Amino acid sequence: MSERALRDSCRTSELEALDVLCARPDRPAGMRAFDDFHRSGVRADELIALQRGGRKLVGQICHFVPEELVIAAGAEPLRLDQGFAEAVDAASGRLPMDVCCAVRALAGARRAGCSPEVDLLVLPGTCDGKRKLASQLRARGEQVFSLELPPSKRGEMSAAFWHAQVRALICRLEALTGKRISRRPLRAAVELVNRRAAAARALDELRKRDPPPLSGLDALLVVQTSFVADLRWWCERCESLVEECAERTVATGPKARILLTGAPVLWPDFGLLHLLAEAGADVVADEICSGSAHLVQPVVVDEDTRAGLVQAAAERVFLPCNCPCFAESEDRLDRLLHLAEAWRVDGVVHHTLRLCAGYDMDAPALAEAFRERGIPWLSVYTEFGQHAGLRSRVEAFVEMIGSSARRSDRGQE
Amino acid sequence: MRLLVQAACFFLLLYGGFAVEALAGVQSGDKPPPGRVELVERAPTSTPLYLPVTTCIYQKKGLCRGCSLYYLTEALVWRHPVERWLPYGLVLIFLMLLLGRLWCGWVCPLGFLSDLLTRARLALHLPQLRLSPAVRDGLVWTKYILLALVLGLAALAGWPGMEGVRNDLMDPFCQICPTRVFAPLFTFDTVCWTNFASPAGVVFTLLGLLAFGLFFGGLAVRRFWCRLCPIGGLSALFNRSGLVSLVKDARRCTRCGACARSCPLDVRRVFEGRGRKAVTAFECHLCLRCVEACPEPGCLQFQWLGKRVSGK
Ligand code: SF4
Ligand code: SF4
Ligand code: SF4
Ligand code: SF4
């Protein structure tokens, strides 16, 4: 496929995904803004205009770059994780076949230009795939910063390692924009990030209701829109959505309230959530790195000094992260158990992107812990765009929950 | 809020004696001579109580007789009859049991001054210095080494036949304690900076000036002096009795680290605690900054006598 054709087909599949989403019944009116954002493609032009105006774009994969630093340096932060099945194929021949589809899609998308042009791309060292991809992209002339992570999150040594990495990133950002990240702009950026966190948290809280005032699909779209949108615009839209949902009552709830965890589910590849929705279930809480888990973390400022703000920002993205590349399974288990309880879920769906060893190895012990507590668990494996084969398992799972006593007990819990 | 309580305690403990004297006409006795407290039979203070904070014997018209460490030193040096020291000891133990190191976090005048140093630094937006884990954990022991040395010297001074050096060694920690400078200073009394009258005096003078300088380490390291202070070391022994406790619901904890970051004493126990419920550390001053900082509702709370006092 030519690059041009690939770009077009990515765009087509995004629009198709939007159509499917918009066709779902009973959506809040506030979702219109987010639908239009993706349908119009207006952000792409906006970014080009920004760049022409001299603003630097800093892209990242995953969520380890504290956006407050990028903003304080006078640049525009973007998160480039996307789930285009088409882009996976575009990487064929250049990457070995046993590399996960997220890395392959990224490689393909960067090559074909269906991921925004940025002045600096930050790739975290979460796994060998991303580490090696950094040098491949660099060889193609991209500006890539490798943000390394310690192999474990436990202990003060690893925190020291992480802080050193963030210091290096700060130097790189300052060199890029020629502007020092000083206390005042950092303080302002922290407030913006905290506004985002508060809005995301409020939306998450609303999903505790039974039935939830908006579907898991819509919530995930809102969350992932924040990856690329202008932060202020996003905050305004999300805040008014929260206002609307707080007043909103939905007549019939889902057959099963699901907690989704594991590897990222990335726009426009929401197939897994559609399967669940079609079976009558809804995702009411998630613990995936492309979900609300990171978004709801505020920057807890302890000392209003440059060093204090930087430390708070660096720790916001690092310490609460349960990525299996460095977090212990116990941390994830605690988090999942809390979510399951507080969001009153009926079952857990654990998602693994094929070839991602970290999530795959976490799953059995987590499944065991949930089964012990009598909470149904389903482990699924996917690749971008390939869910059809899961339909019968997902349906059987939801059916099983729907007929069990658990669902009817929920009122009294 | 904590700052207000601290300021109130500061004024109460430093100037309360003046007020009591003015209002009730209670004679607060002889004032201690600068630099040396002779064996004064009549307490130079309004009450003969001791508190587990730096309520200092060297202050003019103090409200209390002294700090918990001075209590121990005095009992060892002067070997008073049991009925003279036991009641105050029991009161002291009761107070420490009841409130643990809330005394440090909310009452202690010297702790308040340390916090003012931090405020001054923050007003200038200067960064803090974080001690390396090895130094930080090592310092915990210095206060107990100091405590052992001080009590050893006091016992020695009280030994029969040691009358010759008793005056030099009768309050070894006071001789280096920054409060011995601050308390007279704030109560408009003469400060005794140096004492070169005896060899011991020379040694103590040098150590005292060094310690006084170290106190200002608080400009860079939060509550620096408290990391060395044996008075706090004594209250620490009662901090985990369970009457005062920080309680954590580890399930709700996201390990975000806000608690560890905001702790003036760099306590890690609250952050690292999992599964278990009480996470009070010996070093914790119960300032409750961590409870305030924690972004997860219901995760951290402070309990007193088993009842929730603060925490979302
Ligand atoms: S450690 Fe010592 S100086 Fe610090 S607050 Fe406690 S008693 Fe006061
Ligand atoms: S100088 Fe220090 S140790 Fe001595 S009584 Fe005063 S506060 Fe206590
Ligand atoms: S601040 Fe609260 S949520 Fe964060 S690590 Fe500490 S106890 Fe856990
Ligand atoms: S652990 Fe919490 S209460 Fe204790 S000293 Fe640290 S911040 Fe204060």
PDB file of C-alpha atoms and ligand atoms in Angstrom, chain B residues 248 252-259 270-271 290 293-296 299-300, ligand 3:
ATOM      1  CA  LYS B 248      -4.304   3.402  55.987  1.00  0.00           C
ATOM      2  CA  ARG B 252      -7.499   2.577  48.156  1.00  0.00           C
ATOM      3  CA  CYS B 253      -3.859   3.561  47.890  1.00  0.00           C
ATOM      4  CA  THR B 254      -2.594   4.156  44.360  1.00  0.00           C
ATOM      5  CA  ARG B 255       1.046   4.374  45.553  1.00  0.00           C
ATOM      6  CA  CYS B 256       1.124   7.889  44.196  1.00  0.00           C
ATOM      7  CA  GLY B 257       3.772   8.922  46.702  1.00  0.00           C
ATOM      8  CA  ALA B 258       2.141  12.217  47.699  1.00  0.00           C
ATOM      9  CA  CYS B 259       2.364  11.195  51.351  1.00  0.00           C
ATOM     10  CA  VAL B 270       2.854   5.513  55.290  1.00  0.00           C
ATOM     11  CA  PHE B 271       3.717   5.211  51.612  1.00  0.00           C
ATOM     12  CA  CYS B 290       0.252  13.210  54.505  1.00  0.00           C
ATOM     13  CA  ALA B 293      -1.983  15.435  50.694  1.00  0.00           C
ATOM     14  CA  CYS B 294      -3.442  12.012  49.899  1.00  0.00           C
ATOM     15  CA  PRO B 295      -5.693  12.374  46.858  1.00  0.00           C
ATOM     16  CA  GLU B 296      -7.629   9.159  47.449  1.00  0.00           C
ATOM     17  CA  CYS B 299      -7.256   6.084  52.142  1.00  0.00           C
ATOM     18  CA  LEU B 300      -5.512   7.769  55.068  1.00  0.00           C
TER      19      LEU B 300
HETATM   20  S1  SF4 C   3      -0.812   9.725  49.241  1.00  0.00           S
HETATM   21 FE1  SF4 C   3      -2.428   8.252  49.660  1.00  0.00          FE
HETATM   22  S2  SF4 C   3      -2.771   7.207  47.690  1.00  0.00           S
HETATM   23 FE2  SF4 C   3      -0.819   8.283  47.536  1.00  0.00          FE
HETATM   24  S3  SF4 C   3       0.711   6.750  48.128  1.00  0.00           S
HETATM   25 FE3  SF4 C   3       0.197   7.900  49.981  1.00  0.00          FE
HETATM   26  S4  SF4 C   3      -1.422   6.741  50.949  1.00  0.00           S
HETATM   27 FE4  SF4 C   3      -1.266   6.011  48.832  1.00  0.00          FE
END
